[in-house]
GROMACS .gro file of C-alpha atoms in nm:
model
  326
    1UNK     CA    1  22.246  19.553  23.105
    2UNK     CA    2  22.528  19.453  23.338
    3UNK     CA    3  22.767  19.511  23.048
    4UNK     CA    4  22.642  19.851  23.017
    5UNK     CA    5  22.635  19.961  23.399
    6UNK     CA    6  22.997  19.841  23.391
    7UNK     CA    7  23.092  20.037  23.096
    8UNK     CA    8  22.871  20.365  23.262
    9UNK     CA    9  23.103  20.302  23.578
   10UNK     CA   10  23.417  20.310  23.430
   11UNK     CA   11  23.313  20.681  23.280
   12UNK     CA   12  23.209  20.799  23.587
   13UNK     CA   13  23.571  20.700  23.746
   14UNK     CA   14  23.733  20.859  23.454
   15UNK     CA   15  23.516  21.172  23.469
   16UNK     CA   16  23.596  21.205  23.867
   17UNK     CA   17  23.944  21.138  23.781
   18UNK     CA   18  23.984  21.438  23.576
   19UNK     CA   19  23.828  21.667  23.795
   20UNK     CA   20  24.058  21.596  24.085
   21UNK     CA   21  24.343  21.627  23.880
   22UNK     CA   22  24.343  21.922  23.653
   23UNK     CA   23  24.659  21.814  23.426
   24UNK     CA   24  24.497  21.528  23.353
   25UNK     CA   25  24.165  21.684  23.219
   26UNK     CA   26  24.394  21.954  23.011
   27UNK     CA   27  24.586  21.638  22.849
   28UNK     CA   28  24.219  21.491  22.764
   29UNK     CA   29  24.112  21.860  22.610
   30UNK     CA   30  24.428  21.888  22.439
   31UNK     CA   31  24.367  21.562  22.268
   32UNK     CA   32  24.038  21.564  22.206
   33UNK     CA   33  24.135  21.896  22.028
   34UNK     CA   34  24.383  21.737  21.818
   35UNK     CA   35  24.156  21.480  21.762
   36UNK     CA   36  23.903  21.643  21.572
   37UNK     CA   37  24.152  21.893  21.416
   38UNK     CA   38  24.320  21.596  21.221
   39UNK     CA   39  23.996  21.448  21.106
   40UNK     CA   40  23.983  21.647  20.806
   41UNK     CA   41  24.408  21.557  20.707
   42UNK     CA   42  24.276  21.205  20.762
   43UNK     CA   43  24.000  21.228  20.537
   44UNK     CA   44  24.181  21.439  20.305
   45UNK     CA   45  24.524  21.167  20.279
   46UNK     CA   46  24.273  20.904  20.266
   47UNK     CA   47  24.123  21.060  19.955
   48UNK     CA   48  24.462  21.138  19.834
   49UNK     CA   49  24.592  20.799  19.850
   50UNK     CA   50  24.249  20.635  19.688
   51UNK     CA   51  24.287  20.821  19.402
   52UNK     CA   52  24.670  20.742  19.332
   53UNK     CA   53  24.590  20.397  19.361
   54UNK     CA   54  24.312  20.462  19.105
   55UNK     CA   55  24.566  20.609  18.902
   56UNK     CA   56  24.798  20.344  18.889
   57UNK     CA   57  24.550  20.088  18.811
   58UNK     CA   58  24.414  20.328  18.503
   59UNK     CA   59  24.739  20.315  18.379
   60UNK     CA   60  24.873  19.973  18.440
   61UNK     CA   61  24.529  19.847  18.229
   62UNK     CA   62  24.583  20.058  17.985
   63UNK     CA   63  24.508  19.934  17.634
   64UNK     CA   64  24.763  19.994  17.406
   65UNK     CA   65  24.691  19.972  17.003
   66UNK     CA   66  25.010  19.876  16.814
   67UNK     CA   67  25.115  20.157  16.599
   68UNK     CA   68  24.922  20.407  16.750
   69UNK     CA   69  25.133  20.718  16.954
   70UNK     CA   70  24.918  20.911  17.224
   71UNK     CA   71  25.059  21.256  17.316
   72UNK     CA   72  25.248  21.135  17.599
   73UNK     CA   73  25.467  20.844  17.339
   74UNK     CA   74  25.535  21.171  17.115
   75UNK     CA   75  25.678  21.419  17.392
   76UNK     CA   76  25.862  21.098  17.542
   77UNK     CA   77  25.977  21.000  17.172
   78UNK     CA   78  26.159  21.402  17.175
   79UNK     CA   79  26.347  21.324  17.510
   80UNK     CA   80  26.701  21.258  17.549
   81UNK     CA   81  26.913  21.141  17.851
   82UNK     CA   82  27.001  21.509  18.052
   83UNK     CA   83  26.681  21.646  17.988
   84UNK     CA   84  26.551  21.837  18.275
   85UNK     CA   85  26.146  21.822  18.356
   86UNK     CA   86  25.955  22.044  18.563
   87UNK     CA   87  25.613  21.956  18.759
   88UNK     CA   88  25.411  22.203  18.843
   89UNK     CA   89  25.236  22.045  19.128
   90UNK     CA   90  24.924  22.043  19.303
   91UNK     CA   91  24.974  21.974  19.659
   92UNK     CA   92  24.615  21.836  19.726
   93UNK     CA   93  24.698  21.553  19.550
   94UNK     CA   94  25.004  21.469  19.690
   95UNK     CA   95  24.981  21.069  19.849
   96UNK     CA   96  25.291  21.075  20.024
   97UNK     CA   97  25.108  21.206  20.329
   98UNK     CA   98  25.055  21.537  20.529
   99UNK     CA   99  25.439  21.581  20.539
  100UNK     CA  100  25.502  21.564  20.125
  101UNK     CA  101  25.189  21.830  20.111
  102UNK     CA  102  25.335  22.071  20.347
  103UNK     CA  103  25.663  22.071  20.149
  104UNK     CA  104  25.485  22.102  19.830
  105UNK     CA  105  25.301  22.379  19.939
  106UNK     CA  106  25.565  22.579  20.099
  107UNK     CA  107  25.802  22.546  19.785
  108UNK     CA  108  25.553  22.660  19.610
  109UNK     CA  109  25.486  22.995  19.867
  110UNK     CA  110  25.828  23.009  19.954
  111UNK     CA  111  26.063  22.915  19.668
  112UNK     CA  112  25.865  23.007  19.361
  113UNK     CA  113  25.850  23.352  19.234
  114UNK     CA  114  25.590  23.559  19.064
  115UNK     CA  115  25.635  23.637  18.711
  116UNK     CA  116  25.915  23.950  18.598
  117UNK     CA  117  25.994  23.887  18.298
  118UNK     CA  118  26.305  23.648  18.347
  119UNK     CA  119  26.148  23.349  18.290
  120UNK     CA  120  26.150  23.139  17.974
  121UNK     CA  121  25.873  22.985  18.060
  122UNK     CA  122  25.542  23.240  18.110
  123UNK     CA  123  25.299  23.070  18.385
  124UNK     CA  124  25.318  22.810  18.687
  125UNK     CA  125  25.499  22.771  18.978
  126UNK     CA  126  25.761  22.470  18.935
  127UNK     CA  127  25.887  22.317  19.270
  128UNK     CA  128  25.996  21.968  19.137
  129UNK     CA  129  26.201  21.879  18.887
  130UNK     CA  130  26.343  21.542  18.771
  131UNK     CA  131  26.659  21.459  18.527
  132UNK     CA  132  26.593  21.196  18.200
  133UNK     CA  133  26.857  20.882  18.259
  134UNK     CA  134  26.879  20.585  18.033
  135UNK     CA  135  26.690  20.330  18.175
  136UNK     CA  136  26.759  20.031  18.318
  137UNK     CA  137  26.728  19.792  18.021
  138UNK     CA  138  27.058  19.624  17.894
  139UNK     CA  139  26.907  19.490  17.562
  140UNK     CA  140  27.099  19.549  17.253
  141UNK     CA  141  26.960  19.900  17.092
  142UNK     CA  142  26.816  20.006  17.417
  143UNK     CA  143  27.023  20.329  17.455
  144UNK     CA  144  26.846  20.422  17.147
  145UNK     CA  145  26.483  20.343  17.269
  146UNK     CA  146  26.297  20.605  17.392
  147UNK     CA  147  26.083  20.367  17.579
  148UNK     CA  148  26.386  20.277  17.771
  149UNK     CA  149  26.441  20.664  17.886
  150UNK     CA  150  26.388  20.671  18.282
  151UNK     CA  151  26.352  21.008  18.518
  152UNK     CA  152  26.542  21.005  18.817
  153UNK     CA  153  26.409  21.201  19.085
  154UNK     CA  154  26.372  21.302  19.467
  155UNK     CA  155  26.043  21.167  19.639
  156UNK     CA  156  25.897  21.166  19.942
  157UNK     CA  157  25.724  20.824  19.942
  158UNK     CA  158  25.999  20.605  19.776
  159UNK     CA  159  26.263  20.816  19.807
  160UNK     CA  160  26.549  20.869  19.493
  161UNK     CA  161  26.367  20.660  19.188
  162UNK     CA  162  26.376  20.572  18.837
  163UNK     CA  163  26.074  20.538  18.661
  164UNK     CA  164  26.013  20.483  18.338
  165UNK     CA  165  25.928  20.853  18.151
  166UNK     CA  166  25.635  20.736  17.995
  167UNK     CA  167  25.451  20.566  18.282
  168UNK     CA  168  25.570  20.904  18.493
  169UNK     CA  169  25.384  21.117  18.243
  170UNK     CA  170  25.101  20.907  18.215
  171UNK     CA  171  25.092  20.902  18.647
  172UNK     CA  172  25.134  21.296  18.682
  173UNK     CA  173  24.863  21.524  18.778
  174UNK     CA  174  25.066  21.837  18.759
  175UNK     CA  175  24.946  22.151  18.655
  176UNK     CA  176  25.201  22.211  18.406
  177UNK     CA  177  25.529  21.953  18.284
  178UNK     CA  178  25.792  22.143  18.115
  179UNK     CA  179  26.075  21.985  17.935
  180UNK     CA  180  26.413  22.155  17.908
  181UNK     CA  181  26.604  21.989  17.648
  182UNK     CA  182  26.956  22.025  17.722
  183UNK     CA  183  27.230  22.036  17.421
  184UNK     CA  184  27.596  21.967  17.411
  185UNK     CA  185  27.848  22.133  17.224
  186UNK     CA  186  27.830  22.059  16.861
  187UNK     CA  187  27.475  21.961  16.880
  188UNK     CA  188  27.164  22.098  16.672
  189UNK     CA  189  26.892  21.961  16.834
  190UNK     CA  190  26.637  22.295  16.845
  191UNK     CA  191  26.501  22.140  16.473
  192UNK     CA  192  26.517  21.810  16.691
  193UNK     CA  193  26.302  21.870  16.957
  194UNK     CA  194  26.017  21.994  16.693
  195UNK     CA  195  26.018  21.773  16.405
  196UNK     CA  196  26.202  21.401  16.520
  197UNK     CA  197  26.543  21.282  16.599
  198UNK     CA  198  26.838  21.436  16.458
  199UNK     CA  199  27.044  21.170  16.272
  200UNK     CA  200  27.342  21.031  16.448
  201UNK     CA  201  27.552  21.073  16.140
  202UNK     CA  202  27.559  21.443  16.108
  203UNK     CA  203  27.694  21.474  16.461
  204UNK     CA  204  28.041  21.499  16.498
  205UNK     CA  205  28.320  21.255  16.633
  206UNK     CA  206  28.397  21.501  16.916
  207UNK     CA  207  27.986  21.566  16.995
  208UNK     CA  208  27.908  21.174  16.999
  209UNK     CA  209  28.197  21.106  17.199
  210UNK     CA  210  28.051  21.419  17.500
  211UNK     CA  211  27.719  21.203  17.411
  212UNK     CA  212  27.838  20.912  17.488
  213UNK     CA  213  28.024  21.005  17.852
  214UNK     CA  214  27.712  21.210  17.946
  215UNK     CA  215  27.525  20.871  17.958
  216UNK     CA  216  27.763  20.661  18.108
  217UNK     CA  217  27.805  20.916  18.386
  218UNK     CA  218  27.425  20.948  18.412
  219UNK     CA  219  27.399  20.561  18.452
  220UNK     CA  220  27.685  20.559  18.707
  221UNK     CA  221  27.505  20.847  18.882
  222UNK     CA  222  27.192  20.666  18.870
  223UNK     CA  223  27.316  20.364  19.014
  224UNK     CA  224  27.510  20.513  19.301
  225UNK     CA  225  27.212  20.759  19.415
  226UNK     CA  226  26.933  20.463  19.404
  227UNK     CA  227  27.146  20.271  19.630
  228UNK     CA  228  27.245  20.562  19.886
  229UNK     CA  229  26.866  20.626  19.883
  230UNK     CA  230  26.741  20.270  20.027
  231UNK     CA  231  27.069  20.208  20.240
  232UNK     CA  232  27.034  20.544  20.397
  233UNK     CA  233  26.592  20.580  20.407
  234UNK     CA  234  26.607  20.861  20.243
  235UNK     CA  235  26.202  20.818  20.137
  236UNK     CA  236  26.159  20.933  20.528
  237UNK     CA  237  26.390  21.244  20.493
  238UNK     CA  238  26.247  21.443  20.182
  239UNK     CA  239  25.951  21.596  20.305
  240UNK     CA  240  26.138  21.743  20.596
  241UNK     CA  241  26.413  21.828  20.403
  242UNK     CA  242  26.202  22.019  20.170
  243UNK     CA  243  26.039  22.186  20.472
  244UNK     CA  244  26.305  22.273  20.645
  245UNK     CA  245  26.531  22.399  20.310
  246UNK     CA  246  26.222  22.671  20.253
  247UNK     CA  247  26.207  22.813  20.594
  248UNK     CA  248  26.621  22.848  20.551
  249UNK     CA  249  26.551  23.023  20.250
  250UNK     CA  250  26.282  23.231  20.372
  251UNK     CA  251  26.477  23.315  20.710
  252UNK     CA  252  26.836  23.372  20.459
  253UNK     CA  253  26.999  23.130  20.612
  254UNK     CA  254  27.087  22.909  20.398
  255UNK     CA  255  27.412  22.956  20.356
  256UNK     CA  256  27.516  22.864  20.684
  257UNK     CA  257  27.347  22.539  20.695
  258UNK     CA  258  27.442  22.201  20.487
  259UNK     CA  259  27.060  22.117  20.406
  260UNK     CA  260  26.969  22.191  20.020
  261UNK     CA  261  26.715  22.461  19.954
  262UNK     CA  262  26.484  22.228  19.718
  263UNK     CA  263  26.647  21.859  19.719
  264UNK     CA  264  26.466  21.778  19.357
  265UNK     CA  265  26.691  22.046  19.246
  266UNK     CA  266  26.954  21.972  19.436
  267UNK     CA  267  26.946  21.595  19.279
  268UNK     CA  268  26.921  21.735  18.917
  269UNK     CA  269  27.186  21.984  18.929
  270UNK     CA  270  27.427  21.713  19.099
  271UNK     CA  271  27.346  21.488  18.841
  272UNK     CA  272  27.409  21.777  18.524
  273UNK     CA  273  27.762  21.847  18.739
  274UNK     CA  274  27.836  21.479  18.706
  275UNK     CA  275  27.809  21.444  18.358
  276UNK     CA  276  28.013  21.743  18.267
  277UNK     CA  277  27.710  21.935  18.155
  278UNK     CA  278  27.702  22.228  18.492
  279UNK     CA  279  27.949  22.420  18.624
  280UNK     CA  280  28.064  22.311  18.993
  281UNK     CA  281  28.157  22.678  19.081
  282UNK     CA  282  28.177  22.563  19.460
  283UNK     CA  283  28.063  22.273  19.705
  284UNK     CA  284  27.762  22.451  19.795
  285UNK     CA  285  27.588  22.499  19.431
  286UNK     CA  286  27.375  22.192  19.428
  287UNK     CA  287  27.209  22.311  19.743
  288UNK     CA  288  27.129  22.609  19.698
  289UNK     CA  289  26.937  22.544  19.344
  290UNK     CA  290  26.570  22.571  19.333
  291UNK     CA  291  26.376  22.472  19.054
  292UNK     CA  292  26.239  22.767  18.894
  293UNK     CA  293  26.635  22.863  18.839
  294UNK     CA  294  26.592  22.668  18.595
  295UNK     CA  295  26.358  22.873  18.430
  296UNK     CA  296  26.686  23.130  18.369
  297UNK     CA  297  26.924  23.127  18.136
  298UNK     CA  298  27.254  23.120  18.291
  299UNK     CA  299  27.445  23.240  17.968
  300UNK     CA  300  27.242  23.609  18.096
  301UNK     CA  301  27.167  23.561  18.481
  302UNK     CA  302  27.488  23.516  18.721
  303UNK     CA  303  27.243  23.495  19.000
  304UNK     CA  304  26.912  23.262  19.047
  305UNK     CA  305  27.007  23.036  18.754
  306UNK     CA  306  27.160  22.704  18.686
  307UNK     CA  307  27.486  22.758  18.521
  308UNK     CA  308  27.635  22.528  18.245
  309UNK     CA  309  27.966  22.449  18.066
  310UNK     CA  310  28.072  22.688  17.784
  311UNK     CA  311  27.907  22.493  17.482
  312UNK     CA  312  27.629  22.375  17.703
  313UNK     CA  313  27.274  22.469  17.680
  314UNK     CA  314  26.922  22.473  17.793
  315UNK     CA  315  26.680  22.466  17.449
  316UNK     CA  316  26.378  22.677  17.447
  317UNK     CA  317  26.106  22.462  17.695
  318UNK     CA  318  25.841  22.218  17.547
  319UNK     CA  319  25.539  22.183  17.711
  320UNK     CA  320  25.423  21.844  17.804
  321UNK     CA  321  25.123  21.928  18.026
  322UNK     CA  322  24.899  22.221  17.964
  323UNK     CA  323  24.895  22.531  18.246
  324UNK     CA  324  24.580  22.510  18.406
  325UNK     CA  325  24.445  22.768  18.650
  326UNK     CA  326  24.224  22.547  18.847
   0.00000   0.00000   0.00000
């Protein structure tokens, strides 16, 4: 009883307190009004975060049968290192927190646009995008393993990664995945992508050589950008990079700022410039990429497409997720 009197007397104090000082009870209203405003982000992250953790424990206890391909091993098995993937995302489920959602979402609003024809892919909004790397295995043979193929991209909870493409598949909860395979001069791969892997042997010396320095650039690239990213902290700067690159875009004033309109793009693009596969027409190319350029074939579209090196191409897109409305 004496606990409770106490406890009754210090709310009386505090009540009395805010009536004689009227800043003070705004501050409490303004808080208490935040308060229950963020309840629902907080139930909604919580949510959002117990389900990725779900995720990765579904997948981590997988069992695997020897010998026996799911969907995901056969789209993985018809990657090569500068493939480009899409996500269509859903922004609900982002884990990252309120930040990552907001980004996603705006992209999405701000970034994406509505069908016309342009496209070569028909449906979804891409607003992330992520470039295939070799991975980080040094084993004899491992270049040729697509189990060893890694996607490098631009995240707002670890920041720049490499993950390995299967376990990225498997973790996804995209709407739609879209794989651009990406072919160097002297290269048939369109048979490739459908059936199995073109034979070594029928490329050129000239083709395997471009091969050969599109990797090693891609694993120098790799390196360098996954140690910027955890000396620098860049896992706190994406989401507010992404926010703030699609209100620039929105307001048109991108141009005058150094911040890139989509940084997943921005990463991916840098990356193809590296390795000889994009133009660099100037400085500011890389940032001003967003992802559903490359949806647009730059061979046709000077404007609002990602533009490669004469020989260079895009292939017609795979899908590795189906489009779903919901």
């Amino acid at each position: 009883m004496k606990k409770m009197a106490s406890q009754r007397r210090v709310f009386q104090q505090f009540i009395n307190l805010s009536k004689r000082r009227p800043r003070t009870k705004l501050a409490l209203q303004l808080s208490a009004s935040a308060a229950v405003a963020s309840m629902p982000i907080m139930y909604w992250s919580h949510n959002a975060r117990k389900e990725r953790a779900e995720r990765e424990h579904e997948v981590a206890t997988r069992i695997r049968i020897p010998s026996v391909q799911t969907i995901d091993d056969l789209m993985v098995e018809k990657c090569q290192p500068g493939d480009v993937i899409l996500f269509d995302r859903r922004s609900e489920c982002c884990a990252a927190g309120f930040s990552a959602a907001l980004g996603c979402l705006l992209g999405k609003t701000i970034l994406c646009d509505e069908e016309d024809g342009t496209r070569s892919v028909e449906r979804g909004s891409y607003e992330h995008c992520g470039v295939v790397v070799p991975g980080l295995s040094d084993a004899q043979g491992a270049q040729h393993d697509s189990s060893n193929l890694c996607l490098l991209e631009a995240t707002s909870g670890n920041g720049i990664v490499c993950r390995p493409l299967l376990t990225r598949l498997e973790m996804s909860r995209s709407r739609s995945v879209m794989l651009l395979p990406l072919s160097c001069p002297g290269e048939h791969r369109q048979q490739d992508v459908i059936t199995g892997l073109e034979d070594e042997s029928e490329l050129s010396e000239k083709t395997k050589f471009l091969k050969k320095t599109m990797n090693d650039e891609l694993i120098k690239f790799r390196d360098k950008w996954l140690t910027d990213s955890q000396s620098q902290g860049y896992e706190n700067q994406h989401s507010y990079l992404s926010i703030m690159g699609a209100f620039l875009y929105l307001t048109n004033l991108y141009p005058t700022f150094p911040i890139p309109v989509s940084p997943s793009a921005w990463l991916v693009v840098s990356a193809l410039q590296e390795c000889g596969a994009a133009m660099k027409l100037n400085e500011k190319q890389a940032q001003q990429t967003r992802v559903e350029d490359f949806t647009r074939d730059g061979r046709f579209f000077e404007k609002n497409s990602v533009r490669l090196r004469p020989g260079w191409k895009f292939l017609s897109p795979v899908a590795m997720r189906e489009t779903s409305v919901s």
